[in-house]
Every structure is written in C-alpha cells, then in structure tokens.
Short mmCIF file of C-alpha atoms and ligand atoms in Angstrom, two decimals:
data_model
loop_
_atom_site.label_atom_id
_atom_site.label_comp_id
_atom_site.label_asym_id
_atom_site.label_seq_id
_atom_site.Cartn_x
_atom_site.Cartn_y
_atom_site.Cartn_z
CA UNK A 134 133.90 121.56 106.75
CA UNK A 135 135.40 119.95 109.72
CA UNK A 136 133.95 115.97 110.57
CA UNK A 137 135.10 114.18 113.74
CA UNK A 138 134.35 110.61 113.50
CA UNK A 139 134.71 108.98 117.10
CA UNK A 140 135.81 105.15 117.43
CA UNK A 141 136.61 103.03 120.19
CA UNK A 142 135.96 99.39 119.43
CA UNK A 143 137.18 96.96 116.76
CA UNK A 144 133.67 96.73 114.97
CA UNK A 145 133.72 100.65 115.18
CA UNK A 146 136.89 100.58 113.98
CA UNK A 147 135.97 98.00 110.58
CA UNK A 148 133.29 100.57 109.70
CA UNK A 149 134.95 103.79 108.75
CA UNK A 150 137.54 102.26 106.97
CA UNK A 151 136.69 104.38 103.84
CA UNK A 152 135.63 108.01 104.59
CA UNK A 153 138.89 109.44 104.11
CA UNK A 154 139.60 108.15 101.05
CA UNK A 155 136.33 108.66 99.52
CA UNK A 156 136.33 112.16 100.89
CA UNK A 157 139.95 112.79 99.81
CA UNK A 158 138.79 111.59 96.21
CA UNK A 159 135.65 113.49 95.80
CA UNK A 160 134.92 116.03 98.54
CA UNK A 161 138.53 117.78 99.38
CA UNK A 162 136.72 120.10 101.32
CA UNK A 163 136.02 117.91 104.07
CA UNK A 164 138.44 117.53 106.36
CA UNK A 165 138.12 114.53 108.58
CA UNK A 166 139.75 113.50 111.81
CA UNK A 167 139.83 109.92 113.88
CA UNK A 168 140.00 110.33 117.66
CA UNK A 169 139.84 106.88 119.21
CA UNK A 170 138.95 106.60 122.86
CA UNK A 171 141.23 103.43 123.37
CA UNK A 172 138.09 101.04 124.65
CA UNK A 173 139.38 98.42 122.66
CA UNK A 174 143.28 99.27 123.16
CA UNK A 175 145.21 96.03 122.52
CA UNK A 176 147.39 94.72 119.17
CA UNK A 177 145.01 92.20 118.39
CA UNK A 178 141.69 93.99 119.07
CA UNK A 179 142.82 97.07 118.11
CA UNK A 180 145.86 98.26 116.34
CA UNK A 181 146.12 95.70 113.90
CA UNK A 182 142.61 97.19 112.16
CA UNK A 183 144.64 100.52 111.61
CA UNK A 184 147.51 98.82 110.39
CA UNK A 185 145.75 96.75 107.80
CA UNK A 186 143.48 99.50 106.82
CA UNK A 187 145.89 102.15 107.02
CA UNK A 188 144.04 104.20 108.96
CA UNK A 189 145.76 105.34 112.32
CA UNK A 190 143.75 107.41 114.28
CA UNK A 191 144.54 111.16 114.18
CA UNK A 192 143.89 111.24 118.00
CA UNK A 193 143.93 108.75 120.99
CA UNK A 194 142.37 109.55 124.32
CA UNK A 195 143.88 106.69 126.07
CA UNK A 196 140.98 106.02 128.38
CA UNK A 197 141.86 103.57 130.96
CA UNK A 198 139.80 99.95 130.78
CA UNK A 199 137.67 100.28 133.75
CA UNK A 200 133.97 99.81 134.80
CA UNK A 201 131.38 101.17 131.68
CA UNK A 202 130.66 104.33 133.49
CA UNK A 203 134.15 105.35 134.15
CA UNK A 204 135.01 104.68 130.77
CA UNK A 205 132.04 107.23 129.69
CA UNK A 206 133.09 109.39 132.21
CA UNK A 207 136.96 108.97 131.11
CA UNK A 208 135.93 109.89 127.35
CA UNK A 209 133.79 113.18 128.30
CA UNK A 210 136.78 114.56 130.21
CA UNK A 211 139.62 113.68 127.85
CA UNK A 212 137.07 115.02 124.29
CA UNK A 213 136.36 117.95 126.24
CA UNK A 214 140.18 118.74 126.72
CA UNK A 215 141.03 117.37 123.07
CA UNK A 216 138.41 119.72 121.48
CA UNK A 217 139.39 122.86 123.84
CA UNK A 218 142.57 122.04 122.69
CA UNK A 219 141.72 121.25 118.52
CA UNK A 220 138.89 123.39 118.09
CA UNK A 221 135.14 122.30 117.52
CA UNK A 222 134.17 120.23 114.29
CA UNK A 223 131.01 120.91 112.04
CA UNK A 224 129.96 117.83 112.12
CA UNK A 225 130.87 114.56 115.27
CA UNK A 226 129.89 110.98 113.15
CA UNK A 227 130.05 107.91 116.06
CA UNK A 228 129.14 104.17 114.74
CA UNK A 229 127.38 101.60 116.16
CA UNK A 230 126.13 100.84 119.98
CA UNK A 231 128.96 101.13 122.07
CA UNK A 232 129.98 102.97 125.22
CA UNK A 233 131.88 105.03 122.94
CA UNK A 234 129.26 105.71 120.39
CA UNK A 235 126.92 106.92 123.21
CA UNK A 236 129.67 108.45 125.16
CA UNK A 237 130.35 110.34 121.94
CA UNK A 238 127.12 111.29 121.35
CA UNK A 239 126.57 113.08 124.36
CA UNK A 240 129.75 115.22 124.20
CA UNK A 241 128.75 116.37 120.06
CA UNK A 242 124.90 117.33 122.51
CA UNK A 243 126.45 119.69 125.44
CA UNK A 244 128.63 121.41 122.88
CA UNK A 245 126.37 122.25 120.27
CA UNK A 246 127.95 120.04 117.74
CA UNK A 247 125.82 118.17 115.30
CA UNK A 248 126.26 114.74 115.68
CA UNK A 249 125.34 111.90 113.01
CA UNK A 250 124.90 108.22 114.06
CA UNK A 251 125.90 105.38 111.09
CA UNK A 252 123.88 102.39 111.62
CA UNK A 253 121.05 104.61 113.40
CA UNK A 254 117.14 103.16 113.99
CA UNK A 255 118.64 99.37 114.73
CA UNK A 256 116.30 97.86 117.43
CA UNK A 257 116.98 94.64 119.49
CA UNK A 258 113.94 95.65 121.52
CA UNK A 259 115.85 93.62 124.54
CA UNK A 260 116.51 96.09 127.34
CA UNK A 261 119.07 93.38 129.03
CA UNK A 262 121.40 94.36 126.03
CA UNK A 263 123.77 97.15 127.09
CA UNK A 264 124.14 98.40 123.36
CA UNK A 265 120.45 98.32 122.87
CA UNK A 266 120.53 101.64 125.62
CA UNK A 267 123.54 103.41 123.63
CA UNK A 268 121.57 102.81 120.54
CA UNK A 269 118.62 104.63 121.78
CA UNK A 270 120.68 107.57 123.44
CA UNK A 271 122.71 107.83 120.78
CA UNK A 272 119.50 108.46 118.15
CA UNK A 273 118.00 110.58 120.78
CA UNK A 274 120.41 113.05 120.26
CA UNK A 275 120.99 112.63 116.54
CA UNK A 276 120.80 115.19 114.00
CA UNK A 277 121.50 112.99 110.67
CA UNK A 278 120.07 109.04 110.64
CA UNK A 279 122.53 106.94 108.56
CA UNK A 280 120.53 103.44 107.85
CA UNK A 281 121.67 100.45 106.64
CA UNK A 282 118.87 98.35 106.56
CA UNK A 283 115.29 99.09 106.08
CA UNK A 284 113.92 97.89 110.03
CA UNK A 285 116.36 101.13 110.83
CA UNK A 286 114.23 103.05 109.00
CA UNK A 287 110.84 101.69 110.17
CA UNK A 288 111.76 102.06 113.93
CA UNK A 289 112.85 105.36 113.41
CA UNK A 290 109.23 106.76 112.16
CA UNK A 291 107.87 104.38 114.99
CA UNK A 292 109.75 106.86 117.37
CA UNK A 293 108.47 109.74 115.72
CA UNK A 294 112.38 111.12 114.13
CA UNK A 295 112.22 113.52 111.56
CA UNK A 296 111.88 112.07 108.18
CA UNK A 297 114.21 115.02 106.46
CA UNK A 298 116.97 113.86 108.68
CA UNK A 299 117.07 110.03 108.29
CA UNK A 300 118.90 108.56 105.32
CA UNK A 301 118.91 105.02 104.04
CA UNK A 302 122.45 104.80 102.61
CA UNK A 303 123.37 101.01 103.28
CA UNK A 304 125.98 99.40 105.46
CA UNK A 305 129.57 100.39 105.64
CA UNK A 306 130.58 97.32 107.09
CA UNK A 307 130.32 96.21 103.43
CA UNK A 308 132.18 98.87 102.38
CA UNK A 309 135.28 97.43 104.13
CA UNK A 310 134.47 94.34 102.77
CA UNK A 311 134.45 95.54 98.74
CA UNK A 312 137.43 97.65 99.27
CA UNK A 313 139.31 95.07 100.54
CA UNK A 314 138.02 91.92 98.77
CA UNK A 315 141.86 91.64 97.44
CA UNK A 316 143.90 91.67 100.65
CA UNK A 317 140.84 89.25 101.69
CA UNK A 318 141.32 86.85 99.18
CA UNK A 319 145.30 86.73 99.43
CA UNK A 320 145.42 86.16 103.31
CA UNK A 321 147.14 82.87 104.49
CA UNK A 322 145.17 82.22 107.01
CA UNK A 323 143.40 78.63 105.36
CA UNK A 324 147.34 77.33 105.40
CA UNK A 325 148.70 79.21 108.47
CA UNK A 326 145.53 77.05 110.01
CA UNK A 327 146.05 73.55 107.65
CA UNK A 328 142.52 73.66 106.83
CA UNK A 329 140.59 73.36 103.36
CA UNK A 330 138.17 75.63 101.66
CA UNK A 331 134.22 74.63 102.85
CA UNK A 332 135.44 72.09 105.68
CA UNK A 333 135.28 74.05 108.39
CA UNK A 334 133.17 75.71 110.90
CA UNK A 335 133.69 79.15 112.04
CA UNK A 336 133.06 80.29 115.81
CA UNK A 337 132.82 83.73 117.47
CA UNK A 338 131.30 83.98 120.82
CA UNK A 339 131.43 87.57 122.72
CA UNK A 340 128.60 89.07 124.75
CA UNK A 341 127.97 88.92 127.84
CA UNK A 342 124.36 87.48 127.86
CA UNK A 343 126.08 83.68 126.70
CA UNK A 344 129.94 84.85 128.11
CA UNK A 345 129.36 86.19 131.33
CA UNK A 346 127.13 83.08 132.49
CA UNK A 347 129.01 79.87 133.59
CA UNK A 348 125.47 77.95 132.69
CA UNK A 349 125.32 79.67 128.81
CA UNK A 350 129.13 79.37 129.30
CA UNK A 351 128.95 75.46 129.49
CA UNK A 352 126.16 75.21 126.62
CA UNK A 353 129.11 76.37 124.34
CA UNK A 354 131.18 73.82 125.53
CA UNK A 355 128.55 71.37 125.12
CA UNK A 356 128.26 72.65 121.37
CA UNK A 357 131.71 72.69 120.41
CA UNK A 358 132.49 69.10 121.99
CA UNK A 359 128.87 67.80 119.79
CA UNK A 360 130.15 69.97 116.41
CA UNK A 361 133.93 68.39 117.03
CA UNK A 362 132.84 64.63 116.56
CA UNK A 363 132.03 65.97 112.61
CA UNK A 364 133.48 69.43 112.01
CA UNK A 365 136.70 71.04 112.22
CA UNK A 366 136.35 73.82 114.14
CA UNK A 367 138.25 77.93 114.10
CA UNK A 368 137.13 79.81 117.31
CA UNK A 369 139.00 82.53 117.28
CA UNK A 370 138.22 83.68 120.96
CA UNK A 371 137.31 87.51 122.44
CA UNK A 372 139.22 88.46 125.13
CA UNK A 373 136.35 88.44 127.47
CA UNK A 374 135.27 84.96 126.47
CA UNK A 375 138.37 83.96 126.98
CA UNK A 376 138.74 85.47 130.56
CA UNK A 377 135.24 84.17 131.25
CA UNK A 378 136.15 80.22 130.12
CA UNK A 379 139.47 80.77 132.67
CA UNK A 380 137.26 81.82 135.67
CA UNK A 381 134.80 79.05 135.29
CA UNK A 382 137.16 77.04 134.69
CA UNK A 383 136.01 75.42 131.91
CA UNK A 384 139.20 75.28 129.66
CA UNK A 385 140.08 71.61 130.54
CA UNK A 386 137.22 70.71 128.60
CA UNK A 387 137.49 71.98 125.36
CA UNK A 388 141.73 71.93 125.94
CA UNK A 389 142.17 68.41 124.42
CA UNK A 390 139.83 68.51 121.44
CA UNK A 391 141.80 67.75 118.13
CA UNK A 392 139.34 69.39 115.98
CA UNK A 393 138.70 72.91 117.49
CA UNK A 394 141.69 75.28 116.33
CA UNK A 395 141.64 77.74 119.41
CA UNK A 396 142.99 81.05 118.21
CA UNK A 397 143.45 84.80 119.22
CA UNK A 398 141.43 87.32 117.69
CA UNK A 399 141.93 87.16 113.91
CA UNK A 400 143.38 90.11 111.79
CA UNK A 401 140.49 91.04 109.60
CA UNK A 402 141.63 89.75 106.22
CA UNK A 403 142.69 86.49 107.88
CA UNK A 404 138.94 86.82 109.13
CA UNK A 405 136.95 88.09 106.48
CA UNK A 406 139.11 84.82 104.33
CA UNK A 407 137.53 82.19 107.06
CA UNK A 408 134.04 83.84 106.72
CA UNK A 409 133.81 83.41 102.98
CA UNK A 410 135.37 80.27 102.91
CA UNK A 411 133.74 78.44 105.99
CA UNK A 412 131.21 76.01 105.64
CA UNK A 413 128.60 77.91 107.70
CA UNK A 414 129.50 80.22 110.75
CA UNK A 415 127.87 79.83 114.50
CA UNK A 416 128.16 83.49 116.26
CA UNK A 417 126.29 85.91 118.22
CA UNK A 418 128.44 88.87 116.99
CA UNK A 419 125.93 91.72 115.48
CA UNK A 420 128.35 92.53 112.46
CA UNK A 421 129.20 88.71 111.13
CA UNK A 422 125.47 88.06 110.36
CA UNK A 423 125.68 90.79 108.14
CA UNK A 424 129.08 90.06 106.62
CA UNK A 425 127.72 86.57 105.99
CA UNK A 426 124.87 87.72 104.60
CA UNK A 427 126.74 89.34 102.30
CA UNK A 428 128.91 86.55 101.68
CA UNK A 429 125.49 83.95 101.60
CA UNK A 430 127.17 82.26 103.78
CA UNK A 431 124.64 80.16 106.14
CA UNK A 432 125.08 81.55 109.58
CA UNK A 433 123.18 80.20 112.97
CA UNK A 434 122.95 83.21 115.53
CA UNK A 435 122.67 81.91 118.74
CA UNK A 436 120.54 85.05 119.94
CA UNK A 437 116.97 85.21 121.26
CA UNK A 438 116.82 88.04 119.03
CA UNK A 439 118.11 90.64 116.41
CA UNK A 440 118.34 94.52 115.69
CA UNK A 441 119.57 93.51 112.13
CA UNK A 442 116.46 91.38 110.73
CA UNK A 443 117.46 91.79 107.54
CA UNK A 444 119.86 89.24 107.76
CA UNK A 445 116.98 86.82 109.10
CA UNK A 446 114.36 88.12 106.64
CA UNK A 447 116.31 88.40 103.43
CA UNK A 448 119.91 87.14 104.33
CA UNK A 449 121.12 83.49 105.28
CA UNK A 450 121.08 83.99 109.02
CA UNK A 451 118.85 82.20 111.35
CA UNK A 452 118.25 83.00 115.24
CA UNK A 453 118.63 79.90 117.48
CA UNK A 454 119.01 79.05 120.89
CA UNK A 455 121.99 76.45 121.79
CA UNK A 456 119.44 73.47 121.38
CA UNK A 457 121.37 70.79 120.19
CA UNK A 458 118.72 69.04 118.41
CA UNK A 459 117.24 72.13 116.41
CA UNK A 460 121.45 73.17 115.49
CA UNK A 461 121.55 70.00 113.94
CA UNK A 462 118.53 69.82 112.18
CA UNK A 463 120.03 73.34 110.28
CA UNK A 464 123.30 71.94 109.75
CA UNK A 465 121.19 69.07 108.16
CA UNK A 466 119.44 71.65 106.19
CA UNK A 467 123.12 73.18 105.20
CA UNK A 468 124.53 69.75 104.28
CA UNK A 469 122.04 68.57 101.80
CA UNK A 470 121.80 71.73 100.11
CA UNK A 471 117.88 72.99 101.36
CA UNK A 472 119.24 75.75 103.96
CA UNK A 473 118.33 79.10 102.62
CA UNK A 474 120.80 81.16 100.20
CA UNK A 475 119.20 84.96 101.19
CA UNK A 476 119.53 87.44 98.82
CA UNK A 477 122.15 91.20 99.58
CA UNK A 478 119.98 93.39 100.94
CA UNK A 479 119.45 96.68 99.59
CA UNK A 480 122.38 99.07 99.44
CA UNK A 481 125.03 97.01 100.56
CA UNK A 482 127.05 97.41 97.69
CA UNK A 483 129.82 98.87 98.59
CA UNK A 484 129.01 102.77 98.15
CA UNK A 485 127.35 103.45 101.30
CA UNK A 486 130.25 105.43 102.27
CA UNK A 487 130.03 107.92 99.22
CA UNK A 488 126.09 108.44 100.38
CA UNK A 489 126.65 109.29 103.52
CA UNK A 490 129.45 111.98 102.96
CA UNK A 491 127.49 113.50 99.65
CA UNK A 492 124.61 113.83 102.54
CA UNK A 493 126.83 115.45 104.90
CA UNK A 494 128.81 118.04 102.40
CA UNK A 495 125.47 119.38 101.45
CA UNK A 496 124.02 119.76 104.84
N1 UDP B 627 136.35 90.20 113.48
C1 UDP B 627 137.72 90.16 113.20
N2 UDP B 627 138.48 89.19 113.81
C2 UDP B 627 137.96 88.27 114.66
C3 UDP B 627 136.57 88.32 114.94
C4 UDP B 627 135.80 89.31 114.34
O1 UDP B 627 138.22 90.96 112.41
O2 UDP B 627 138.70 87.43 115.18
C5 UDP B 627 135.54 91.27 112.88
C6 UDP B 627 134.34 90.79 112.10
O3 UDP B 627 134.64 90.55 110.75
C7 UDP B 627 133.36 91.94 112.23
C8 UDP B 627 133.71 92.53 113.57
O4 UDP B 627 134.99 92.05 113.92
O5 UDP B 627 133.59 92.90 111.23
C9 UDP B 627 132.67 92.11 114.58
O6 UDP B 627 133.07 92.43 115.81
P1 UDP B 627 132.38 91.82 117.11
O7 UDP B 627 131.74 90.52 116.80
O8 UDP B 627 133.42 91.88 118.18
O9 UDP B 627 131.32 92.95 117.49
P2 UDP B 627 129.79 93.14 117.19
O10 UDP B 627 129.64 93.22 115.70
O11 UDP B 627 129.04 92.01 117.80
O12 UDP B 627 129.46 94.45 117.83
#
C-alpha cells in the first residue's frame, strides 16, 4: 500500500515525525512518501525539523512564497505533475489547518485518492481564522477522521461525518515529543541562553489576528515591557512577527530591554528544552498549548478562543486577552502555587502514531 503524507509548514512538519519508523518496524508493507510543498522553505523554519528528525522529505515542490491563493494554486499544479510523474498513492494523509493541508486535500478529491486528515473535527468556530476554513474543507473531503482530542470527535457527529470513518487515536504532536524526550533533555539551549531552569518566561507570538495589527501589535509590546520589570524573558520570534514589529516600527521599543532574550526561531529540541523548563509560557500558537499541556506546564493563550479545549478543560492552559491586570492576577495564581496543574488528556501517550497506521493498513 502506497501513503503520501503532504507537509508544508513547520508544525506540519513536527507531526509526522514517526510514521516511517513505526511503519518500517511493524507494517513493511506500507510504503510511505514525504512531498513537502516548500510553504515554510527557510533553515530555521524549515530544514532544520528534517535534520533533527531525520526525516528529509522524499519530494519538494518548491512552491514560490506568494499570496495564499497562488500558493494553493502553485501546489495543485506542481502535485498534479509530481503524481503524473510518481504514480497515484492508496492513501494522501495531510495534517493540520494549513494552506497546504487544504490545498492537499483537494488534489487527493479530483483524483480519486482517499485522503485522511490527522487532527480532523478541531473547531475554533471563528470564521476570521484562515485555518479554521482549511479545517473545514479539509474534513469535507475526508475519508478517514484522525482525532486527537475528544471536542474533534464531538464536532464531527455535530456535522453529521460518518461514525465508521472517524478515529480517536490521540495527538502526534506528542508523539514527537516521547520519541525525542532524549535529544530534548540534552539540548544546550538553557546555557547557549545563560538562563536557569524555572526562571524564565517563554514567548511565541505568530498569527495574524495579534501580528498583523499595529494596535494588537503594541499590546505585546506593552506586555513584554510590564513582564520585563520581573521576568526574564525568551521570545523566540516568527518570521512574520518579526516583519510585522519592523513595519510598525515598533522595534525601538522592546530593542533596549535587558531582560527579553530576542531570538530566531528555535530548533525544536532547543524548544521543546525551554517549554519544559520555563516557568509558564505566554503564546497564541495552536500546538504549544498542547505541548504544555503535556508538559503541565501553566500556559496563558492570548486567544479569544480555542479549537483544542482540551487543553483549557483538562490541561493547564487558560484563554486570555492581553489585559494586563487579569495576566497578572494568573501569574499570581502560578507564583504561589494555586494555578491549575491539568491532567494528559486521553491518548496522548505517545502511540498515536501506531493507531493511526494499524487503522490505515486494514482499510
Ligand atoms: N516551535 C519550534 N521552535 C520555535 C517555536 C515553535 O520548534 O521557535 C514548535 C513548537 O514546539 C510546536 C510548533 O513549532 O511544535 C508550533 O508551531 P507554530 O506555533 O508556528 O504553529 P501552530 O501550532 O500555531 O499552527
């Protein structure tokens, strides 16, 4: 059985990091191939991931970075020519809710090519999100739900899916995050940094809802200058917030303070070692408020809402708005101890993986 597994972005990227291996150790008679479209193209947001996980993608399309819809349009033609070229799979598996996921979804549709969605049924329910639309697409034309969490599963009946064809397998994220726990724990990255276990905070800022905005824009900088009077802080910074802070012109602000540690986008060990040894983590990033959960590590999602509630419900995240006074009341919360410790939520043990290919060799 042939399985093409399409990946274009670095959270794609961190959540097939162990379907080869598994299927090399227990079903040899799948063969599986990585094409990567190239959305995310660069050393840092990109390359490094197959490095580290030793995973280089069989394929590369090479799409150009350009507006969304010429990117979509970019990864039709150049799948098209690749599978003319390769021959069809049995099965086309695409993760997550981006461009590439839906983009990859729609080219498994018009050539008769069952398609499979990891991290199907998740639900923001905010139409201003552009992932929440790939989501939907992408499930619209799936033949085989993977869940990781049970809302997936819930939303999915909601829209009236067939039952026989959604799975609750758990999260590969977490995969990743038990096969590697080694590499994790031997990264450098507390040194390379000078900073001490639990006395730091831990930044990520990305989408466009806060990054695109000069006003949501200048809240952040109004956070990190209020969180830099107590905390040390490690921001390693997107690319687009980056270009966004430049355009606004808002880097003189934050350019002089001692305690934030500005870096590039982190290697994932180097990462994954900051997330589990932070003192609490402030992002709006959809897969760090489950890695943290994992980790019960307390993280403050500065999101009006979530299509991973599991995090919120069971796990130690918490949905906020950049309100200084309410951030500080949680930090309170984290400091003397009364901040929720969440609980792993069901399946994310590290086999999720396994599930999901036993599912697929038998169907
Ligand atoms: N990540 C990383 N280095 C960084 C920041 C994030 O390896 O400097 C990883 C993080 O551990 C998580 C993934 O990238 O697995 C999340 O990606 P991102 O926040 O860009 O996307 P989202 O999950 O919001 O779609």
């Amino acid at each position: 059985m042939k399985i093409y597994i399409l990946v274009g972005t670095r959270p794609n990227f961190i959540k097939v990091t162990q379907f080869k291996k598994v299927a090399a150790k227990v079903y040899p008679q799948l063969i599986i191939k990585l094409i990567h479209t190239g959305q995310h193209y660069d050393e840092k947001m990109a390359a490094i991931f197959f490095n580290q996980f030793n995973t280089e993608p069989d394929y590369f399309l090479n799409i150009a970075p350009n507006q969304p819809n010429l990117q979509i349009a970019d990864i039709l033609i150049k799948l098209q020519q690749l599978v003319d070229e390769i021959g069809k799979p049995d099965w086309f598996i695409v993760p997550g809710d981006v461009n590439s996921t839906m983009a990859g979804a729609i080219f498994a549709n018009k050539n008769n090519i069952k398609l499979a969605h990891l991290e199907a049924g998740l639900r923001s329910f905010d139409s201003s999100m552009p992932e929440e639309h790939n989501r939907v697409v992408t499930d619209c034309l799936s033949d085989l739900f993977f869940v990781t969490e049970s809302s997936g599963l819930t939303n999915l009946l909601n829209e009236n899916k067939d039952k026989s064809k959604i799975h609750f397998v758990g999260n590969t994220m977490i995969d990743t995050m038990v096969a590697f726990e080694n590499e994790i724990e031997n990264s450098e990255i507390l040194n390379q940094l000078n900073v001490q276990a639990d006395k730091f905070v831990l930044l990520t800022m990305h989408r466009p809802a806060t990054v695109d905005n000069k006003e949501e824009l200048s809240k952040l900088i109004a956070l990190i200058l209020s969180l830099s009077k107590t905390y040390k802080i490690i921001f390693p910074v997107h690319p687009r917030t980056l270009k966004n802070i430049k355009d606004f012109n808002l880097q003189g602000k934050i350019e002089t303070v001692s305690e934030l540690i500005f870096t590039d986008p982190l290697d994932y060990f180097a990462f994954q070692k900051l997330v589990k040894y932070c003192q609490f983590i402030i992002t709006d990033s959809g897969g760090i408020q489950e890695e943290s959960t994992f980790r019960k590590k307390p993280c403050l999602t500065i999101r009006p809402n979530t299509e991973r509630p599991i995090t919120v419900i069971e796990g130690s995240n918490t949905l906020i708005t950049f309100d200084l006074l309410k951030i500080e009341q949680l930090i309170l919360e984290i400091e003397n101890g009364t901040y929720k410790t969440g609980s792993i939520p069901k399946y994310w043990d590290g086999k999720a993986t396994a599930r999901i290919l036993e599912i697929i060799a038998q169907a």
